[in-house]
Amino acid sequence: MTVQLKLVDAGDLYLSWRWEHEPDRPRVQLVPRENLQGLLDEWAAAVPSPLPGENVDQALRRSLTHGPLVDHARELDLSTRLFRGLFPTPLAIELNSWLEQGIRPHLRVQPSPSTALVPWEALRVDEGLRAVHELDVSVLPPATVGNATGRRVTPFDPQGTVVGVLDPKVPGFADASGLGSVLGRVTPELAALALTPGGVRRDDLDRDYLEGALATATRFLYVGHVTTGGHGLDARLHLSCTADTEGRAAPLGAHRPLTAADIVLGHRPGPVRPWRIPNRVALVACESGGDLRFAEPSGLVTAMVHGGAEHVTATRWTLPTDEGLSRLVPGFPSSPVLAPTVVAIDAAHRSANPVTALNDWQRAAATRWEETGDLTCSPLVWAAFTTTWAPGPRR
């Protein structure tokens, strides 16, 4: 059973939901802004995405040195209050009725800009239980995106080509810089990722090569840097593109970023030539799912969906690296976090159902966090990820 939950900012917050088997029975609830905004602000201060006036380093220090996401008891309290303040009680009752029948419902959420950082999977619904323990959870794209004129979903072939871009080398940026290495040392498990017969894995890949490789691929895995601009179409992937590469973004020294606009409209001068995007896309990068913060649906996730992707896994907030975690979180274990996360997301995209597979990984991490407080299983990392599911007409 699947329910669609849509949130709208109109002064107060309006929540509407409908079950896909009962499209003519929508429900609506209003949450007064004064009852909610303080809680949303508290959550925004907990995650490592920059607040107004902060840079990325300051945001990471704020979140990792004394934030609730690295404090077991405080995180449990905040996630519980976030559920109680935001989740509609009538919807929770309806969901429970299916759970009592042994059916796990699928919650498809379409957040508003003010709720873009809310980790629906991590909302704590009861003692020891998160929403992801009870539900499958995905993001519902706006109808104007999923049902755009001319959009066709690219077919998925389990044996098809996979394009993997892991830690691309950005021209002009050394490892110690802001656009340097994300993964650090590449382990054998990471080195083997995304490789299938005919597959591609490159750390020196530019947009011209990538566009051609994606044209026949079934999956795309990107692990690297994403930065945001003043609007969604200016969201940027950082590949190994030099400054003289054609594109819509201004160069950053020796490097030109690849924007969402480049993917939607084409990066070369002349007629509009949208990129063809594989069926499944995973963007393991800071705020790669930042589309949700903008009133108009645009950004990297939207660009991928527009180009033919059916499943796009991306992040809500800035991802800390293993080096950042060990440096800023007192007593953080030496176990790597980011590399196993990449492996888990790649495995989810190999599976029959990426939404359920990603949620299974999140369920396991949530259980360990609830039971042990193991910092490597904090929602800081696993709750950052969500999958946009956008089925549509096939090509």
mmCIF file of C-alpha atoms in Angstrom:
data_model
loop_
_atom_site.group_PDB
_atom_site.id
_atom_site.type_symbol
_atom_site.label_atom_id
_atom_site.label_comp_id
_atom_site.label_asym_id
_atom_site.label_seq_id
_atom_site.Cartn_x
_atom_site.Cartn_y
_atom_site.Cartn_z
ATOM 1 C CA MET A 1 0.000 0.000 0.000
ATOM 2 C CA THR A 2 1.374 3.394 -0.979
ATOM 3 C CA VAL A 3 0.518 6.839 0.365
ATOM 4 C CA GLN A 4 1.630 10.176 -1.058
ATOM 5 C CA LEU A 5 2.335 12.933 1.480
ATOM 6 C CA LYS A 6 2.763 16.457 0.104
ATOM 7 C CA LEU A 7 3.841 19.496 2.126
ATOM 8 C CA VAL A 8 3.227 23.111 1.123
ATOM 9 C CA ASP A 9 4.598 26.288 2.704
ATOM 10 C CA ALA A 10 1.925 28.980 2.693
ATOM 11 C CA GLY A 11 2.668 30.897 5.878
ATOM 12 C CA ASP A 12 1.633 27.880 7.903
ATOM 13 C CA LEU A 13 2.547 24.364 6.777
ATOM 14 C CA TYR A 14 -0.126 22.418 4.914
ATOM 15 C CA LEU A 15 0.111 18.624 4.718
ATOM 16 C CA SER A 16 -2.067 16.624 2.361
ATOM 17 C CA TRP A 17 -2.024 12.909 1.761
ATOM 18 C CA ARG A 18 -3.857 10.357 -0.317
ATOM 19 C CA TRP A 19 -3.576 6.616 -0.755
ATOM 20 C CA GLU A 20 -2.808 5.625 -4.314
ATOM 21 C CA HIS A 21 -5.643 3.082 -4.249
ATOM 22 C CA GLU A 22 -8.051 5.832 -3.098
ATOM 23 C CA PRO A 23 -7.105 8.884 -5.188
ATOM 24 C CA ASP A 24 -10.506 10.523 -4.640
ATOM 25 C CA ARG A 25 -10.125 10.651 -0.820
ATOM 26 C CA PRO A 26 -7.433 13.226 -0.014
ATOM 27 C CA ARG A 27 -6.859 14.356 3.580
ATOM 28 C CA VAL A 28 -5.461 17.728 4.695
ATOM 29 C CA GLN A 29 -3.931 19.009 7.927
ATOM 30 C CA LEU A 30 -2.567 22.433 8.863
ATOM 31 C CA VAL A 31 0.358 22.916 11.231
ATOM 32 C CA PRO A 32 0.677 26.509 12.497
ATOM 33 C CA ARG A 33 4.108 27.874 11.664
ATOM 34 C CA GLU A 34 4.671 29.096 15.216
ATOM 35 C CA ASN A 35 4.224 25.523 16.463
ATOM 36 C CA LEU A 36 6.788 24.133 14.053
ATOM 37 C CA GLN A 37 9.442 26.642 13.041
ATOM 38 C CA GLY A 38 11.475 26.411 16.242
ATOM 39 C CA LEU A 39 11.722 22.644 15.806
ATOM 40 C CA LEU A 40 12.777 22.957 12.154
ATOM 41 C CA ASP A 41 15.391 25.541 13.160
ATOM 42 C CA GLU A 42 16.680 23.176 15.849
ATOM 43 C CA TRP A 43 17.062 20.403 13.280
ATOM 44 C CA ALA A 44 18.775 22.737 10.786
ATOM 45 C CA ALA A 45 21.277 23.605 13.505
ATOM 46 C CA ALA A 46 21.915 19.895 14.122
ATOM 47 C CA VAL A 47 22.916 18.889 10.581
ATOM 48 C CA PRO A 48 26.227 19.943 8.983
ATOM 49 C CA SER A 49 24.799 22.041 6.141
ATOM 50 C CA PRO A 50 25.803 25.715 6.373
ATOM 51 C CA LEU A 51 23.428 28.102 8.095
ATOM 52 C CA PRO A 52 23.245 31.685 6.804
ATOM 53 C CA GLY A 53 26.659 33.289 7.268
ATOM 54 C CA GLU A 54 28.509 29.979 7.703
ATOM 55 C CA ASN A 55 30.953 28.255 5.394
ATOM 56 C CA VAL A 56 31.176 24.464 5.063
ATOM 57 C CA ASP A 57 34.006 24.105 7.583
ATOM 58 C CA GLN A 58 32.151 26.153 10.197
ATOM 59 C CA ALA A 59 28.988 24.102 9.635
ATOM 60 C CA LEU A 60 30.860 20.836 10.081
ATOM 61 C CA ARG A 61 32.473 22.070 13.286
ATOM 62 C CA ARG A 62 29.133 23.234 14.672
ATOM 63 C CA SER A 63 27.404 19.953 13.923
ATOM 64 C CA LEU A 64 30.185 17.497 14.737
ATOM 65 C CA THR A 65 31.796 18.968 17.822
ATOM 66 C CA HIS A 66 28.727 19.471 20.000
ATOM 67 C CA GLY A 67 25.604 18.728 17.945
ATOM 68 C CA PRO A 68 22.845 16.236 18.846
ATOM 69 C CA LEU A 69 23.639 13.925 15.911
ATOM 70 C CA VAL A 70 26.791 12.794 17.728
ATOM 71 C CA ASP A 71 25.045 12.579 21.107
ATOM 72 C CA HIS A 72 22.846 9.499 21.421
ATOM 73 C CA ALA A 73 20.390 10.755 24.049
ATOM 74 C CA ARG A 74 19.961 14.204 22.506
ATOM 75 C CA GLU A 75 19.398 12.777 19.015
ATOM 76 C CA LEU A 76 16.735 10.373 20.303
ATOM 77 C CA ASP A 77 14.936 13.281 21.948
ATOM 78 C CA LEU A 78 15.133 15.582 18.918
ATOM 79 C CA SER A 79 13.976 12.926 16.413
ATOM 80 C CA THR A 80 11.066 12.028 18.697
ATOM 81 C CA ARG A 81 9.965 15.656 18.976
ATOM 82 C CA LEU A 82 10.351 16.137 15.235
ATOM 83 C CA PHE A 83 7.978 13.228 14.604
ATOM 84 C CA ARG A 84 5.417 14.476 17.101
ATOM 85 C CA GLY A 85 5.532 18.027 15.788
ATOM 86 C CA LEU A 86 5.413 17.239 12.084
ATOM 87 C CA PHE A 87 3.807 13.884 11.330
ATOM 88 C CA PRO A 88 -0.007 13.997 10.966
ATOM 89 C CA THR A 89 -1.660 11.904 13.673
ATOM 90 C CA PRO A 90 -4.530 10.742 11.392
ATOM 91 C CA LEU A 91 -1.974 9.500 8.854
ATOM 92 C CA ALA A 92 -0.069 7.635 11.589
ATOM 93 C CA ILE A 93 -3.329 5.898 12.577
ATOM 94 C CA GLU A 94 -3.992 4.902 8.959
ATOM 95 C CA LEU A 95 -0.449 3.548 8.596
ATOM 96 C CA ASN A 96 -0.816 1.548 11.807
ATOM 97 C CA SER A 97 -3.962 -0.109 10.452
ATOM 98 C CA TRP A 98 -1.917 -1.589 7.587
ATOM 99 C CA LEU A 99 0.940 -2.567 9.886
ATOM 100 C CA GLU A 100 -1.504 -4.494 12.067
ATOM 101 C CA GLN A 101 -2.394 -6.522 8.955
ATOM 102 C CA GLY A 102 1.264 -7.377 8.390
ATOM 103 C CA ILE A 103 1.634 -4.912 5.512
ATOM 104 C CA ARG A 104 4.508 -2.425 5.405
ATOM 105 C CA PRO A 105 3.234 0.713 3.614
ATOM 106 C CA HIS A 106 5.314 2.829 1.262
ATOM 107 C CA LEU A 107 5.417 6.527 2.169
ATOM 108 C CA ARG A 108 6.232 8.810 -0.769
ATOM 109 C CA VAL A 109 7.038 12.296 0.559
ATOM 110 C CA GLN A 110 7.105 15.545 -1.395
ATOM 111 C CA PRO A 111 8.737 18.037 1.009
ATOM 112 C CA SER A 112 8.342 21.791 0.970
ATOM 113 C CA PRO A 113 11.389 24.090 1.038
ATOM 114 C CA SER A 114 11.089 24.609 4.801
ATOM 115 C CA THR A 115 11.023 20.846 5.425
ATOM 116 C CA ALA A 116 13.726 19.887 2.911
ATOM 117 C CA LEU A 117 16.165 18.823 5.657
ATOM 118 C CA VAL A 118 13.676 16.608 7.513
ATOM 119 C CA PRO A 119 14.867 12.960 7.503
ATOM 120 C CA TRP A 120 11.530 11.163 7.243
ATOM 121 C CA GLU A 121 13.219 7.770 7.507
ATOM 122 C CA ALA A 122 14.801 8.721 10.851
ATOM 123 C CA LEU A 123 11.734 10.172 12.596
ATOM 124 C CA ARG A 124 11.452 8.310 15.883
ATOM 125 C CA VAL A 125 7.920 6.943 16.096
ATOM 126 C CA ASP A 126 8.248 4.904 19.295
ATOM 127 C CA GLU A 127 10.778 3.491 21.731
ATOM 128 C CA GLY A 128 13.479 1.879 19.607
ATOM 129 C CA LEU A 129 11.584 2.435 16.354
ATOM 130 C CA ARG A 130 12.164 4.843 13.484
ATOM 131 C CA ALA A 131 9.766 5.464 10.618
ATOM 132 C CA VAL A 132 12.024 3.385 8.375
ATOM 133 C CA HIS A 133 11.489 0.370 10.649
ATOM 134 C CA GLU A 134 7.772 0.511 9.874
ATOM 135 C CA LEU A 135 7.696 1.946 6.350
ATOM 136 C CA ASP A 136 9.441 2.084 3.029
ATOM 137 C CA VAL A 137 10.198 5.765 2.375
ATOM 138 C CA SER A 138 11.018 7.617 -0.843
ATOM 139 C CA VAL A 139 10.746 11.113 -2.283
ATOM 140 C CA LEU A 140 7.837 11.913 -4.591
ATOM 141 C CA PRO A 141 8.886 14.368 -7.315
ATOM 142 C CA PRO A 142 6.475 17.148 -8.308
ATOM 143 C CA ALA A 143 4.088 16.170 -11.095
ATOM 144 C CA THR A 144 5.641 18.821 -13.327
ATOM 145 C CA VAL A 145 8.928 16.892 -13.092
ATOM 146 C CA GLY A 146 7.853 13.249 -13.182
ATOM 147 C CA ASN A 147 5.163 13.842 -15.801
ATOM 148 C CA ALA A 148 7.000 16.425 -17.888
ATOM 149 C CA THR A 149 6.036 16.499 -21.543
ATOM 150 C CA GLY A 150 8.319 14.253 -23.543
ATOM 151 C CA ARG A 151 9.968 12.609 -20.527
ATOM 152 C CA ARG A 152 10.620 8.907 -20.982
ATOM 153 C CA VAL A 153 12.170 6.611 -18.381
ATOM 154 C CA THR A 154 15.333 4.889 -19.542
ATOM 155 C CA PRO A 155 15.047 1.066 -19.354
ATOM 156 C CA PHE A 156 16.916 -0.756 -16.609
ATOM 157 C CA ASP A 157 19.093 -3.706 -17.574
ATOM 158 C CA PRO A 158 20.632 -5.589 -14.612
ATOM 159 C CA GLN A 159 23.475 -6.643 -16.909
ATOM 160 C CA GLY A 160 23.878 -3.207 -18.460
ATOM 161 C CA THR A 161 26.816 -0.850 -18.358
ATOM 162 C CA VAL A 162 27.572 1.051 -15.153
ATOM 163 C CA VAL A 163 29.415 4.357 -15.152
ATOM 164 C CA GLY A 164 31.225 5.001 -11.875
ATOM 165 C CA VAL A 165 32.964 8.274 -11.078
ATOM 166 C CA LEU A 166 34.792 7.933 -7.753
ATOM 167 C CA ASP A 167 36.700 10.874 -6.301
ATOM 168 C CA PRO A 168 37.312 12.717 -9.600
ATOM 169 C CA LYS A 169 40.444 14.840 -9.681
ATOM 170 C CA VAL A 170 39.346 18.476 -9.973
ATOM 171 C CA PRO A 171 41.880 20.597 -11.911
ATOM 172 C CA GLY A 172 43.553 23.220 -9.746
ATOM 173 C CA PHE A 173 42.419 21.738 -6.431
ATOM 174 C CA ALA A 174 44.896 19.785 -4.340
ATOM 175 C CA ASP A 175 43.816 17.008 -1.992
ATOM 176 C CA ALA A 176 43.837 19.380 0.970
ATOM 177 C CA SER A 177 41.559 21.926 -0.701
ATOM 178 C CA GLY A 178 37.794 22.262 -0.562
ATOM 179 C CA LEU A 179 37.371 20.201 -3.744
ATOM 180 C CA GLY A 180 40.041 17.637 -2.938
ATOM 181 C CA SER A 181 39.657 13.932 -2.182
ATOM 182 C CA VAL A 182 36.420 12.768 -0.572
ATOM 183 C CA LEU A 183 37.291 9.114 -0.004
ATOM 184 C CA GLY A 184 40.981 9.362 0.799
ATOM 185 C CA ARG A 185 42.623 5.988 0.259
ATOM 186 C CA VAL A 186 40.608 3.877 -2.164
ATOM 187 C CA THR A 187 40.048 0.436 -0.629
ATOM 188 C CA PRO A 188 39.764 -2.737 -2.747
ATOM 189 C CA GLU A 189 35.997 -2.709 -2.155
ATOM 190 C CA LEU A 190 35.730 0.818 -3.538
ATOM 191 C CA ALA A 191 38.063 0.058 -6.429
ATOM 192 C CA ALA A 192 35.764 -2.778 -7.508
ATOM 193 C CA LEU A 193 32.588 -0.697 -7.359
ATOM 194 C CA ALA A 194 30.395 -0.205 -10.384
ATOM 195 C CA LEU A 195 32.510 -2.453 -12.570
ATOM 196 C CA THR A 196 30.576 -4.795 -14.837
ATOM 197 C CA PRO A 197 31.540 -6.213 -18.218
ATOM 198 C CA GLY A 198 31.857 -3.106 -20.352
ATOM 199 C CA GLY A 199 31.648 -0.818 -17.319
ATOM 200 C CA VAL A 200 33.596 2.361 -16.670
ATOM 201 C CA ARG A 201 35.253 3.719 -13.531
ATOM 202 C CA ARG A 202 37.361 6.836 -13.873
ATOM 203 C CA ASP A 203 38.795 9.486 -11.526
ATOM 204 C CA ASP A 204 39.879 11.746 -14.405
ATOM 205 C CA LEU A 205 36.599 11.905 -16.298
ATOM 206 C CA ASP A 206 35.290 15.115 -17.928
ATOM 207 C CA ARG A 207 31.802 16.025 -19.162
ATOM 208 C CA ASP A 208 32.382 15.154 -22.807
ATOM 209 C CA TYR A 209 33.382 11.603 -21.914
ATOM 210 C CA LEU A 210 30.635 11.334 -19.287
ATOM 211 C CA GLU A 211 27.856 12.441 -21.635
ATOM 212 C CA GLY A 212 28.850 9.779 -24.144
ATOM 213 C CA ALA A 213 29.236 7.061 -21.499
ATOM 214 C CA LEU A 214 25.827 7.770 -19.940
ATOM 215 C CA ALA A 215 24.130 7.587 -23.346
ATOM 216 C CA THR A 216 24.268 3.778 -23.254
ATOM 217 C CA ALA A 217 24.546 3.072 -19.517
ATOM 218 C CA THR A 218 22.001 1.565 -17.146
ATOM 219 C CA ARG A 219 23.435 3.051 -13.916
ATOM 220 C CA PHE A 220 25.499 6.046 -12.829
ATOM 221 C CA LEU A 221 27.387 6.199 -9.515
ATOM 222 C CA TYR A 222 29.027 9.503 -8.577
ATOM 223 C CA VAL A 223 31.137 9.946 -5.432
ATOM 224 C CA GLY A 224 32.661 13.387 -5.197
ATOM 225 C CA HIS A 225 31.768 17.024 -4.656
ATOM 226 C CA VAL A 226 28.512 18.866 -5.285
ATOM 227 C CA THR A 227 28.166 22.562 -4.550
ATOM 228 C CA THR A 228 25.029 24.679 -4.643
ATOM 229 C CA GLY A 229 24.408 28.065 -6.201
ATOM 230 C CA GLY A 230 21.744 30.710 -5.896
ATOM 231 C CA HIS A 231 19.185 28.577 -7.741
ATOM 232 C CA GLY A 232 18.628 24.892 -8.417
ATOM 233 C CA LEU A 233 19.857 24.793 -12.008
ATOM 234 C CA ASP A 234 23.208 26.139 -10.792
ATOM 235 C CA ALA A 235 23.825 23.056 -8.601
ATOM 236 C CA ARG A 236 27.222 21.704 -9.663
ATOM 237 C CA LEU A 237 29.036 18.416 -10.074
ATOM 238 C CA HIS A 238 32.805 18.707 -9.983
ATOM 239 C CA LEU A 239 34.477 16.457 -12.540
ATOM 240 C CA SER A 240 37.917 16.638 -14.139
ATOM 241 C CA CYS A 241 36.815 19.423 -16.490
ATOM 242 C CA THR A 242 39.329 22.146 -17.285
ATOM 243 C CA ALA A 243 38.400 25.817 -17.558
ATOM 244 C CA ASP A 244 38.287 25.704 -21.365
ATOM 245 C CA THR A 245 35.590 22.991 -21.352
ATOM 246 C CA GLU A 246 32.303 24.228 -22.808
ATOM 247 C CA GLY A 247 29.575 24.812 -20.227
ATOM 248 C CA ARG A 248 27.204 27.229 -18.523
ATOM 249 C CA ALA A 249 29.096 27.865 -15.261
ATOM 250 C CA ALA A 250 31.918 30.360 -14.917
ATOM 251 C CA PRO A 251 35.317 28.688 -14.377
ATOM 252 C CA LEU A 252 36.767 28.270 -10.903
ATOM 253 C CA GLY A 253 40.409 28.910 -11.732
ATOM 254 C CA ALA A 254 41.534 25.946 -13.829
ATOM 255 C CA HIS A 255 38.203 24.117 -13.512
ATOM 256 C CA ARG A 256 34.668 24.535 -14.917
ATOM 257 C CA PRO A 257 31.890 22.819 -12.905
ATOM 258 C CA LEU A 258 29.086 20.850 -14.581
ATOM 259 C CA THR A 259 25.711 22.360 -13.671
ATOM 260 C CA ALA A 260 22.220 20.906 -13.608
ATOM 261 C CA ALA A 261 21.460 23.329 -16.448
ATOM 262 C CA ASP A 262 24.251 21.744 -18.520
ATOM 263 C CA ILE A 263 22.534 18.360 -18.119
ATOM 264 C CA VAL A 264 18.998 19.605 -18.821
ATOM 265 C CA LEU A 265 19.838 21.912 -21.727
ATOM 266 C CA GLY A 266 23.143 20.536 -22.977
ATOM 267 C CA HIS A 267 26.556 21.985 -22.200
ATOM 268 C CA ARG A 268 27.512 22.973 -25.731
ATOM 269 C CA PRO A 269 26.455 26.157 -27.570
ATOM 270 C CA GLY A 270 23.603 25.866 -30.038
ATOM 271 C CA PRO A 271 20.282 24.000 -29.894
ATOM 272 C CA VAL A 272 19.037 22.460 -26.642
ATOM 273 C CA ARG A 273 20.401 18.920 -26.376
ATOM 274 C CA PRO A 274 19.461 17.324 -23.034
ATOM 275 C CA TRP A 275 21.665 14.528 -21.762
ATOM 276 C CA ARG A 276 20.340 10.982 -21.786
ATOM 277 C CA ILE A 277 20.478 9.712 -18.178
ATOM 278 C CA PRO A 278 20.522 6.051 -17.065
ATOM 279 C CA ASN A 279 17.633 4.486 -15.168
ATOM 280 C CA ARG A 280 19.430 4.580 -11.792
ATOM 281 C CA VAL A 281 21.618 7.369 -10.453
ATOM 282 C CA ALA A 282 23.401 7.619 -7.090
ATOM 283 C CA LEU A 283 24.957 10.958 -6.128
ATOM 284 C CA VAL A 284 27.059 10.425 -3.004
ATOM 285 C CA ALA A 285 27.983 14.044 -2.455
ATOM 286 C CA CYS A 286 27.167 16.969 -0.174
ATOM 287 C CA GLU A 287 23.613 18.294 -0.611
ATOM 288 C CA SER A 288 23.216 16.545 -3.965
ATOM 289 C CA GLY A 289 19.470 16.484 -3.303
ATOM 290 C CA GLY A 290 19.295 20.221 -2.722
ATOM 291 C CA ASP A 291 16.450 20.608 -5.239
ATOM 292 C CA LEU A 292 13.994 20.380 -2.350
ATOM 293 C CA ARG A 293 15.125 23.691 -0.864
ATOM 294 C CA PHE A 294 13.902 25.663 -3.871
ATOM 295 C CA ALA A 295 10.285 26.647 -4.526
ATOM 296 C CA GLU A 296 10.724 25.755 -8.199
ATOM 297 C CA PRO A 297 11.697 22.106 -8.703
ATOM 298 C CA SER A 298 15.159 22.260 -10.229
ATOM 299 C CA GLY A 299 18.573 20.889 -9.403
ATOM 300 C CA LEU A 300 20.671 17.797 -9.996
ATOM 301 C CA VAL A 301 17.975 15.287 -9.003
ATOM 302 C CA THR A 302 15.454 17.024 -11.247
ATOM 303 C CA ALA A 303 17.994 17.093 -14.079
ATOM 304 C CA MET A 304 18.556 13.348 -13.745
ATOM 305 C CA VAL A 305 14.817 12.610 -13.647
ATOM 306 C CA HIS A 306 14.237 14.891 -16.639
ATOM 307 C CA GLY A 307 16.890 12.957 -18.567
ATOM 308 C CA GLY A 308 15.255 9.567 -17.956
ATOM 309 C CA ALA A 309 16.261 8.374 -14.473
ATOM 310 C CA GLU A 310 13.655 6.440 -12.499
ATOM 311 C CA HIS A 311 15.579 6.155 -9.211
ATOM 312 C CA VAL A 312 17.917 8.895 -7.963
ATOM 313 C CA THR A 313 19.577 8.544 -4.563
ATOM 314 C CA ALA A 314 20.977 11.807 -3.197
ATOM 315 C CA THR A 315 21.668 13.597 0.095
ATOM 316 C CA ARG A 316 19.759 16.195 2.073
ATOM 317 C CA TRP A 317 22.739 17.775 3.802
ATOM 318 C CA THR A 318 26.541 18.020 3.803
ATOM 319 C CA LEU A 319 28.301 14.669 4.217
ATOM 320 C CA PRO A 320 31.299 14.578 6.558
ATOM 321 C CA THR A 321 34.350 12.641 5.395
ATOM 322 C CA ASP A 322 36.021 9.988 7.550
ATOM 323 C CA GLU A 323 38.863 12.420 8.175
ATOM 324 C CA GLY A 324 36.421 15.080 9.324
ATOM 325 C CA LEU A 325 34.612 12.668 11.640
ATOM 326 C CA SER A 326 37.809 11.450 13.311
ATOM 327 C CA ARG A 327 39.135 15.000 13.635
ATOM 328 C CA LEU A 328 36.024 16.745 14.923
ATOM 329 C CA VAL A 329 34.012 14.130 16.841
ATOM 330 C CA PRO A 330 35.545 13.308 20.233
ATOM 331 C CA GLY A 331 36.028 9.568 20.610
ATOM 332 C CA PHE A 332 34.852 8.720 17.103
ATOM 333 C CA PRO A 333 35.803 5.109 16.213
ATOM 334 C CA SER A 334 38.561 4.510 13.685
ATOM 335 C CA SER A 335 36.208 2.447 11.502
ATOM 336 C CA PRO A 336 35.538 4.041 8.086
ATOM 337 C CA VAL A 337 32.006 5.301 7.476
ATOM 338 C CA LEU A 338 31.871 6.823 4.017
ATOM 339 C CA ALA A 339 33.343 3.876 2.087
ATOM 340 C CA PRO A 340 30.848 1.315 3.523
ATOM 341 C CA THR A 341 28.080 3.828 2.784
ATOM 342 C CA VAL A 342 29.106 3.999 -0.873
ATOM 343 C CA VAL A 343 29.196 0.192 -1.042
ATOM 344 C CA ALA A 344 25.697 -0.042 0.500
ATOM 345 C CA ILE A 345 24.217 2.491 -1.906
ATOM 346 C CA ASP A 346 25.806 0.783 -4.899
ATOM 347 C CA ALA A 347 24.352 -2.542 -3.701
ATOM 348 C CA ALA A 348 20.910 -0.934 -3.372
ATOM 349 C CA HIS A 349 21.086 0.245 -6.972
ATOM 350 C CA ARG A 350 22.044 -3.245 -8.133
ATOM 351 C CA SER A 351 18.941 -4.690 -6.457
ATOM 352 C CA ALA A 352 15.448 -5.230 -7.849
ATOM 353 C CA ASN A 353 14.047 -2.355 -5.755
ATOM 354 C CA PRO A 354 16.493 0.456 -4.855
ATOM 355 C CA VAL A 355 14.041 2.134 -2.459
ATOM 356 C CA THR A 356 13.494 -0.965 -0.317
ATOM 357 C CA ALA A 357 17.169 -1.954 -0.475
ATOM 358 C CA LEU A 358 18.337 1.484 0.666
ATOM 359 C CA ASN A 359 15.743 1.422 3.450
ATOM 360 C CA ASP A 360 16.959 -2.038 4.518
ATOM 361 C CA TRP A 361 20.456 -0.602 4.999
ATOM 362 C CA GLN A 362 18.991 2.328 6.920
ATOM 363 C CA ARG A 363 16.904 0.000 9.085
ATOM 364 C CA ALA A 364 19.998 -1.940 10.107
ATOM 365 C CA ALA A 365 21.922 1.242 10.928
ATOM 366 C CA ALA A 366 18.963 2.693 12.839
ATOM 367 C CA THR A 367 18.635 -0.456 14.931
ATOM 368 C CA ARG A 368 22.315 -0.438 15.856
ATOM 369 C CA TRP A 369 22.181 3.272 16.750
ATOM 370 C CA GLU A 370 19.071 2.785 18.883
ATOM 371 C CA GLU A 371 20.505 -0.221 20.710
ATOM 372 C CA THR A 372 24.160 0.771 21.134
ATOM 373 C CA GLY A 373 24.716 4.437 20.308
ATOM 374 C CA ASP A 374 27.531 3.379 17.954
ATOM 375 C CA LEU A 375 28.672 6.678 16.422
ATOM 376 C CA THR A 376 29.385 5.033 13.067
ATOM 377 C CA CYS A 377 25.608 4.380 12.845
ATOM 378 C CA SER A 378 24.453 7.883 13.741
ATOM 379 C CA PRO A 379 21.689 9.303 11.509
ATOM 380 C CA LEU A 380 24.273 11.942 10.616
ATOM 381 C CA VAL A 381 25.205 9.784 7.602
ATOM 382 C CA TRP A 382 22.501 7.197 6.889
ATOM 383 C CA ALA A 383 19.580 9.608 7.295
ATOM 384 C CA ALA A 384 21.154 12.061 4.856
ATOM 385 C CA PHE A 385 20.239 9.741 1.968
ATOM 386 C CA THR A 386 16.905 9.353 0.274
ATOM 387 C CA THR A 387 15.760 8.015 -3.084
ATOM 388 C CA THR A 388 13.529 9.913 -5.468
ATOM 389 C CA TRP A 389 11.330 7.451 -7.332
ATOM 390 C CA ALA A 390 9.934 8.781 -10.591
ATOM 391 C CA PRO A 391 8.259 6.098 -12.707
ATOM 392 C CA GLY A 392 6.855 7.163 -16.036
ATOM 393 C CA PRO A 393 6.426 6.169 -19.687
ATOM 394 C CA ARG A 394 9.214 3.914 -20.937
ATOM 395 C CA ARG A 395 11.444 4.695 -23.859
#
